[in-house]
Amino acid sequence: MNLLFHSPDENLDDWRAALARWLPEARLHAWPTAVECDYALVWKPPAELFAAQSTLKAVFNLGAGVDALLAAGTVPASLPLVRLEDAGMARQMVEYALYALLHHYRGFDAYARQQARGEWRQHPGRRREDCRVGVLGLGVLGRAVAEAVCGLGFPVSAWSRAPKTVEGVRCHAGATGLDALLAESEVLIVLLPLTGDTRSLLDRARLARLPRGAYLVNLARGALLVEDDLLALLDEGHLGGAMLDVFATEPLPPEHRFWSHPLVTVTPHISALTLIEESAAQIADKLRRLERGEPITGVVERGRGY
Ligand code: NDP
Ligand code: OXD
């Protein structure tokens, strides 16, 4: 079995070693290559990669989100496009989400600003029951985050496209469900895919539905959010702060206001990184299933965009 590999990250040797452990029968060929391959393993591939390969049976995306790949339109429609499902990302998302939630809930942002002023002032203690957390997206990653936050004793609401049931979580679906969730969420954690339906979803009107002082945590894609609308609501005092891992333009341009805004924490798209060992194991398992003619999960439904 010949596997075609492309990633702009300099990790070919690590992938080669991991795949040798999990799929020793396969040979890995780094793009560009003249070898016609059976499967492609790609992250941010160049457009010409697919045009030069005529024997591919499926394409594996080396990440969870496929928005960029679908927008590029280069993966032939006839090929199954398979994304990573968790593969070690869920626990990283849980870590980031809990850090952000506790940061806001315990007032660490406010205390950091007080320290800068040399101000000794205690804020009143709070009960977790009084801080409702909203999670947008109840898929592989959103569900793990919703369950972890719920497990800590915070009330949780979550939103998905199709109605869902998660023990202990108030589940909403559809447009009216979103309005209800926003109105009740002191902390909003975003884990939606970027699709035609979700682009610019969090605009001024929707962000303004959040309670005064609410805290936004975007871990999914920057274009889910209208960044200028967020800045305006922070400046006007309606929103209390934001922790942002993803941006409409990445890397975040040096002149962007998010870098220096006192109510914004920026991280460089690291909330859940692709872990090579776990990902290679998952891909190897799915490749074997495909070769045996068995169904696999994680195949992108192109019509819905995720
Ligand atoms: P999933 O496909 O498993 O879950 C997506 C969830 O979003 C589902 O619950 C789905 O609803 C919901 N959803 C999709 N469209 C809508 C809509 N129009 N209205 C309401 N709900 C909707 O994705 P993952 O959990 O694996 O990943 C989520 C995203 O996280 C990825 O697409 C990627 O962009 C981002 N990500 C970011 C990373 C980072 O480091 N910053 C790392 C990894 C992923 P339903 O259940 O009804 O289908
Ligand atoms: C992903 C990402 O989608 O890294 O996996 O953003």
Coordinates of C-alpha atoms and ligand atoms in Angstrom, one line a residue:
M1 CA 0.0 0.0 0.0
N2 CA 1.4 3.4 -1.0
L3 CA 0.6 6.5 1.1
L4 CA 1.1 10.0 -0.2
F5 CA 2.0 12.5 2.6
H6 CA 1.9 16.3 2.6
S7 CA 2.2 18.7 5.6
P8 CA 3.7 22.2 5.8
D9 CA 4.8 21.3 9.3
E10 CA 8.2 19.8 9.4
N11 CA 7.2 16.4 10.8
L12 CA 7.7 13.9 8.0
D13 CA 10.2 11.8 10.0
D14 CA 7.8 11.6 13.0
W15 CA 4.9 10.5 10.8
R16 CA 7.1 8.0 9.0
A17 CA 8.2 6.5 12.3
A18 CA 4.6 6.4 13.7
L19 CA 3.1 4.8 10.6
A20 CA 5.9 2.2 10.5
R21 CA 4.7 1.2 14.0
W22 CA 1.0 1.2 13.2
L23 CA 0.9 0.3 9.5
P24 CA 4.2 -1.5 8.7
E25 CA 2.9 -2.8 5.4
A26 CA 2.5 0.7 4.0
R27 CA 5.1 2.8 2.2
L28 CA 5.1 6.6 2.8
H29 CA 5.9 8.9 -0.1
A30 CA 6.4 12.6 0.6
W31 CA 4.8 15.0 -2.0
P32 CA 6.0 15.7 -4.6
T33 CA 6.5 12.1 -5.9
A34 CA 6.0 10.3 -9.2
V35 CA 4.5 7.3 -7.4
E36 CA 0.7 6.8 -7.8
C37 CA -0.6 6.2 -4.3
D38 CA -3.6 4.5 -2.8
Y39 CA -4.4 7.0 0.0
A40 CA -3.4 10.6 0.7
L41 CA -2.6 11.9 4.2
V42 CA -2.6 15.7 4.0
W43 CA -2.7 19.0 5.9
K44 CA -3.0 22.2 3.8
P45 CA -2.1 20.4 0.5
P46 CA -1.2 22.3 -2.7
A47 CA -4.0 22.3 -5.4
E48 CA -1.8 20.4 -7.9
L49 CA -1.4 17.4 -5.5
F50 CA -4.8 15.8 -6.3
A51 CA -4.6 16.6 -10.1
A52 CA -1.3 14.5 -10.2
Q53 CA -2.8 11.4 -8.5
S54 CA -5.3 9.2 -10.3
T55 CA -5.4 6.1 -8.1
L56 CA -6.3 7.5 -4.7
K57 CA -9.1 5.7 -2.9
A58 CA -9.5 8.2 0.0
V59 CA -8.0 11.4 1.5
F60 CA -7.2 11.7 5.2
N61 CA -7.1 15.2 6.6
L62 CA -4.4 15.5 9.4
G63 CA -6.7 17.6 11.5
A64 CA -10.3 17.8 12.7
G65 CA -11.5 20.8 10.7
V66 CA -12.0 20.5 6.9
D67 CA -13.2 24.0 6.1
A68 CA -10.0 25.0 4.3
L69 CA -9.8 21.8 2.3
L70 CA -13.4 22.1 1.2
A71 CA -13.0 25.8 0.4
A72 CA -10.0 25.0 -1.8
G73 CA -12.2 22.6 -3.7
T74 CA -9.3 20.5 -4.8
V75 CA -10.2 17.1 -3.3
P76 CA -12.1 15.3 -6.1
A77 CA -15.8 14.9 -5.1
S78 CA -15.6 11.2 -5.8
L79 CA -13.1 10.6 -3.0
P80 CA -14.1 10.0 0.6
L81 CA -12.6 12.8 2.8
V82 CA -11.9 11.5 6.3
R83 CA -11.1 13.8 9.2
L84 CA -9.4 13.1 12.6
E85 CA -11.9 12.3 15.3
D86 CA -10.4 13.2 18.8
A87 CA -7.1 11.3 18.4
G88 CA -5.9 13.0 21.6
M89 CA -7.5 16.4 20.7
A90 CA -10.5 16.1 23.0
R91 CA -8.4 16.1 26.2
Q92 CA -6.4 19.1 25.0
M93 CA -9.7 21.0 24.3
V94 CA -10.9 20.1 27.8
E95 CA -7.7 21.4 29.4
Y96 CA -7.9 24.7 27.5
A97 CA -11.6 25.2 28.1
L98 CA -11.3 24.5 31.8
Y99 CA -8.4 26.9 32.1
A100 CA -10.3 29.6 30.3
L101 CA -13.5 29.0 32.4
L102 CA -11.6 29.0 35.7
H103 CA -9.6 32.1 34.6
H104 CA -12.9 34.0 34.2
Y105 CA -14.8 32.4 37.0
R106 CA -12.1 33.0 39.7
G107 CA -11.5 36.5 38.3
F108 CA -7.8 35.9 37.5
D109 CA -8.0 38.4 34.6
A110 CA -9.3 41.1 36.9
Y111 CA -6.6 40.3 39.5
A112 CA -3.9 40.6 36.8
R113 CA -5.2 44.0 35.9
Q114 CA -5.3 45.0 39.6
Q115 CA -1.7 43.8 40.1
A116 CA -0.6 46.1 37.2
R117 CA -2.1 49.0 39.2
G118 CA -0.8 47.7 42.6
E119 CA -4.4 47.4 43.8
W120 CA -5.3 45.1 46.7
R121 CA -9.0 44.4 46.4
Q122 CA -11.0 41.1 46.9
H123 CA -14.0 40.3 44.8
P124 CA -16.9 38.4 46.4
G125 CA -16.8 34.6 46.4
R126 CA -19.1 32.8 43.9
R127 CA -21.0 29.5 43.6
R128 CA -20.4 27.4 40.5
E129 CA -24.1 26.8 40.2
D130 CA -24.5 30.5 39.4
C131 CA -22.1 30.5 36.4
R132 CA -23.8 28.8 33.4
V133 CA -21.5 27.7 30.6
G134 CA -22.7 27.5 27.0
V135 CA -20.9 25.2 24.5
L136 CA -21.6 25.7 20.8
G137 CA -21.1 22.4 19.0
L138 CA -21.8 19.0 20.6
G139 CA -19.6 16.9 18.4
V140 CA -16.4 14.9 19.3
L141 CA -14.8 17.9 21.0
G142 CA -17.7 20.0 22.2
R143 CA -19.3 17.0 23.9
A144 CA -16.0 16.2 25.8
V145 CA -15.8 19.8 26.9
A146 CA -19.5 20.0 27.9
E147 CA -19.2 16.8 30.0
A148 CA -16.0 17.9 31.7
V149 CA -17.5 21.3 32.6
C150 CA -20.7 19.7 33.8
G151 CA -18.6 17.2 35.9
L152 CA -17.0 20.1 37.7
G153 CA -20.5 21.2 38.9
F154 CA -21.1 24.2 36.5
P155 CA -24.5 24.2 34.8
V156 CA -24.0 23.6 31.1
S157 CA -26.1 24.4 28.0
A158 CA -25.0 23.1 24.6
W159 CA -26.1 23.7 21.0
S160 CA -26.0 21.4 18.0
R161 CA -27.6 21.2 14.5
A162 CA -29.7 18.1 15.3
P163 CA -31.3 17.7 18.7
K164 CA -29.0 15.8 21.2
T165 CA -29.2 14.3 24.7
V166 CA -26.3 14.6 27.1
E167 CA -26.8 13.6 30.7
G168 CA -26.8 16.7 32.9
V169 CA -26.5 19.2 30.0
R170 CA -29.4 21.4 28.8
C171 CA -29.3 20.7 25.1
H172 CA -30.6 23.2 22.4
A173 CA -30.8 22.9 18.7
G174 CA -31.7 25.2 15.8
A175 CA -32.0 29.0 15.6
T176 CA -34.4 29.5 18.5
G177 CA -32.2 27.2 20.6
L178 CA -29.2 29.4 19.9
D179 CA -30.9 32.5 21.1
A180 CA -32.0 30.8 24.3
L181 CA -28.5 29.4 25.0
L182 CA -26.8 32.8 24.4
A183 CA -29.2 34.6 26.8
E184 CA -28.3 32.2 29.6
S185 CA -24.5 31.7 29.1
E186 CA -22.0 33.6 31.3
V187 CA -19.2 31.8 29.5
L188 CA -19.5 30.8 25.9
I189 CA -17.2 28.1 24.5
V190 CA -17.2 27.8 20.7
L191 CA -16.5 24.4 19.1
L192 CA -18.4 24.5 15.8
P193 CA -17.0 23.7 12.4
L194 CA -16.8 26.6 9.9
T195 CA -19.4 26.0 7.3
G196 CA -21.7 28.1 5.1
D197 CA -24.2 28.1 8.0
T198 CA -21.8 29.0 10.7
R199 CA -19.6 31.6 9.1
S200 CA -20.0 35.0 11.0
L201 CA -22.6 33.3 13.2
L202 CA -21.4 35.3 16.2
D203 CA -22.1 38.8 15.0
R204 CA -23.1 41.9 17.0
A205 CA -26.7 40.9 17.4
R206 CA -26.0 37.4 18.7
L207 CA -23.0 38.4 20.9
A208 CA -25.2 41.1 22.4
R209 CA -27.7 38.4 23.6
L210 CA -25.0 37.2 26.0
P211 CA -25.5 38.5 29.5
R212 CA -23.6 41.6 30.5
G213 CA -20.0 40.7 31.5
A214 CA -20.0 37.4 29.6
Y215 CA -16.7 35.8 28.6
L216 CA -16.1 34.3 25.1
V217 CA -13.8 31.4 24.4
N218 CA -13.3 30.6 20.7
L219 CA -11.4 27.3 20.1
A220 CA -12.8 26.4 16.6
R221 CA -12.3 28.9 13.7
G222 CA -11.9 32.6 13.7
A223 CA -14.4 33.3 10.9
L224 CA -17.2 32.0 13.1
L225 CA -17.0 35.4 14.8
V226 CA -17.2 39.0 13.5
E227 CA -14.1 40.2 15.1
D228 CA -14.9 43.9 14.9
D229 CA -18.3 43.3 16.6
L230 CA -16.6 41.5 19.4
L231 CA -14.2 44.4 19.9
A232 CA -17.0 46.9 19.9
L233 CA -18.9 44.9 22.6
L234 CA -15.8 44.6 24.7
D235 CA -15.1 48.4 24.3
E236 CA -18.7 49.2 25.2
G237 CA -18.5 47.1 28.4
H238 CA -21.2 44.6 27.4
L239 CA -18.7 41.7 27.2
G240 CA -16.3 41.0 30.1
G241 CA -13.5 39.4 28.1
A242 CA -12.4 36.8 25.5
M243 CA -9.8 34.1 25.2
L244 CA -9.2 33.4 21.5
D245 CA -7.2 30.6 20.0
V246 CA -8.3 31.1 16.3
F247 CA -8.6 34.1 14.1
A248 CA -10.1 35.2 10.7
T249 CA -6.5 35.7 9.5
E250 CA -3.7 33.5 10.9
P251 CA -1.1 34.2 11.9
L252 CA -2.9 37.1 13.7
P253 CA -1.5 40.3 11.9
P254 CA 0.9 42.3 14.2
E255 CA -1.3 45.4 14.0
H256 CA -4.5 43.6 15.1
R257 CA -6.2 45.1 18.2
F258 CA -6.6 41.7 19.8
W259 CA -2.8 41.6 20.6
S260 CA -3.0 44.6 22.9
H261 CA -6.6 44.6 24.1
P262 CA -6.7 44.5 27.9
L263 CA -9.7 42.2 27.9
V264 CA -8.4 39.7 25.3
T265 CA -6.1 36.7 25.7
V266 CA -4.6 35.4 22.5
T267 CA -3.0 32.0 21.8
P268 CA -1.7 30.9 18.4
H269 CA -4.1 28.1 17.4
I270 CA -2.8 25.6 19.9
S271 CA -5.9 24.6 21.8
A272 CA -5.7 21.0 20.4
L273 CA -2.7 20.0 18.3
T274 CA -2.5 17.0 16.1
L275 CA -0.7 14.3 18.1
I276 CA 1.1 12.1 15.6
E277 CA 1.1 8.8 17.5
E278 CA -2.6 8.8 18.2
S279 CA -3.5 10.1 14.8
A280 CA -1.3 7.5 13.0
A281 CA -3.0 4.8 15.0
Q282 CA -6.5 6.1 14.1
I283 CA -5.6 6.4 10.4
A284 CA -4.0 3.0 10.3
D285 CA -7.2 1.4 11.8
K286 CA -9.5 3.2 9.3
L287 CA -7.2 2.3 6.4
R288 CA -7.4 -1.4 7.3
R289 CA -11.2 -1.2 7.6
L290 CA -11.5 0.5 4.2
E291 CA -9.2 -2.2 2.6
R292 CA -11.6 -4.8 4.1
G293 CA -14.6 -3.0 2.7
E294 CA -15.9 -2.0 6.1
P295 CA -17.6 1.3 7.0
I296 CA -15.6 3.9 8.9
T297 CA -16.6 7.0 10.9
G298 CA -15.3 10.5 10.3
V299 CA -16.2 10.7 6.6
V300 CA -17.0 14.3 5.9
E301 CA -20.5 15.0 4.5
R302 CA -19.7 17.6 1.9
G303 CA -23.2 18.9 1.6
R304 CA -23.3 20.1 5.2
G305 CA -19.6 21.1 5.2
Y306 CA -18.3 19.0 8.2
Ligands
NDP1 P1 -17.7 17.5 14.9 O1 -18.0 17.5 13.5 O2 -17.6 16.3 15.7 O3 -18.8 18.4 15.7 C1 -19.4 19.5 15.2 C2 -20.6 20.0 16.0 O4 -21.0 21.2 15.6 C3 -21.7 19.0 16.0 O5 -22.4 18.9 17.2 C4 -22.7 19.7 15.0 O6 -24.1 19.4 15.2 C5 -22.4 21.1 15.3 N1 -22.9 22.0 14.2 C6 -22.4 22.0 12.9 N2 -23.1 22.9 12.2 C7 -24.0 23.4 13.0 C8 -25.0 24.4 12.9 N3 -25.2 25.0 11.7 N4 -25.8 24.7 13.9 C9 -25.6 24.1 15.1 N5 -24.7 23.1 15.3 C10 -23.9 22.8 14.3 O7 -16.4 18.4 15.1 P2 -15.3 18.4 16.2 O8 -15.9 18.4 17.5 O9 -14.3 17.3 16.0 O10 -14.5 19.7 15.9 C11 -15.1 21.0 15.9 C12 -14.2 22.0 15.3 O11 -13.1 22.4 16.1 C13 -13.5 21.6 14.0 O12 -14.4 21.7 12.9 C14 -12.4 22.6 13.9 O13 -12.7 23.8 13.2 C15 -12.1 23.0 15.4 N6 -10.8 22.6 15.8 C16 -9.9 23.5 16.3 C17 -8.7 23.1 16.8 C18 -7.7 24.1 17.3 O14 -6.6 23.8 17.7 N7 -8.1 25.4 17.5 C19 -8.3 21.7 16.8 C20 -9.3 20.8 16.3 C21 -10.5 21.2 15.9 P3 -24.6 17.9 15.0 O15 -24.1 17.1 16.2 O16 -26.1 18.1 15.0 O17 -24.1 17.4 13.7
OXD2 C1 -7.8 21.1 13.4 C2 -7.0 22.2 13.7 O1 -8.9 21.3 12.7 O2 -5.8 22.0 14.1 O3 -7.5 19.9 13.7 O4 -7.5 23.3 13.8

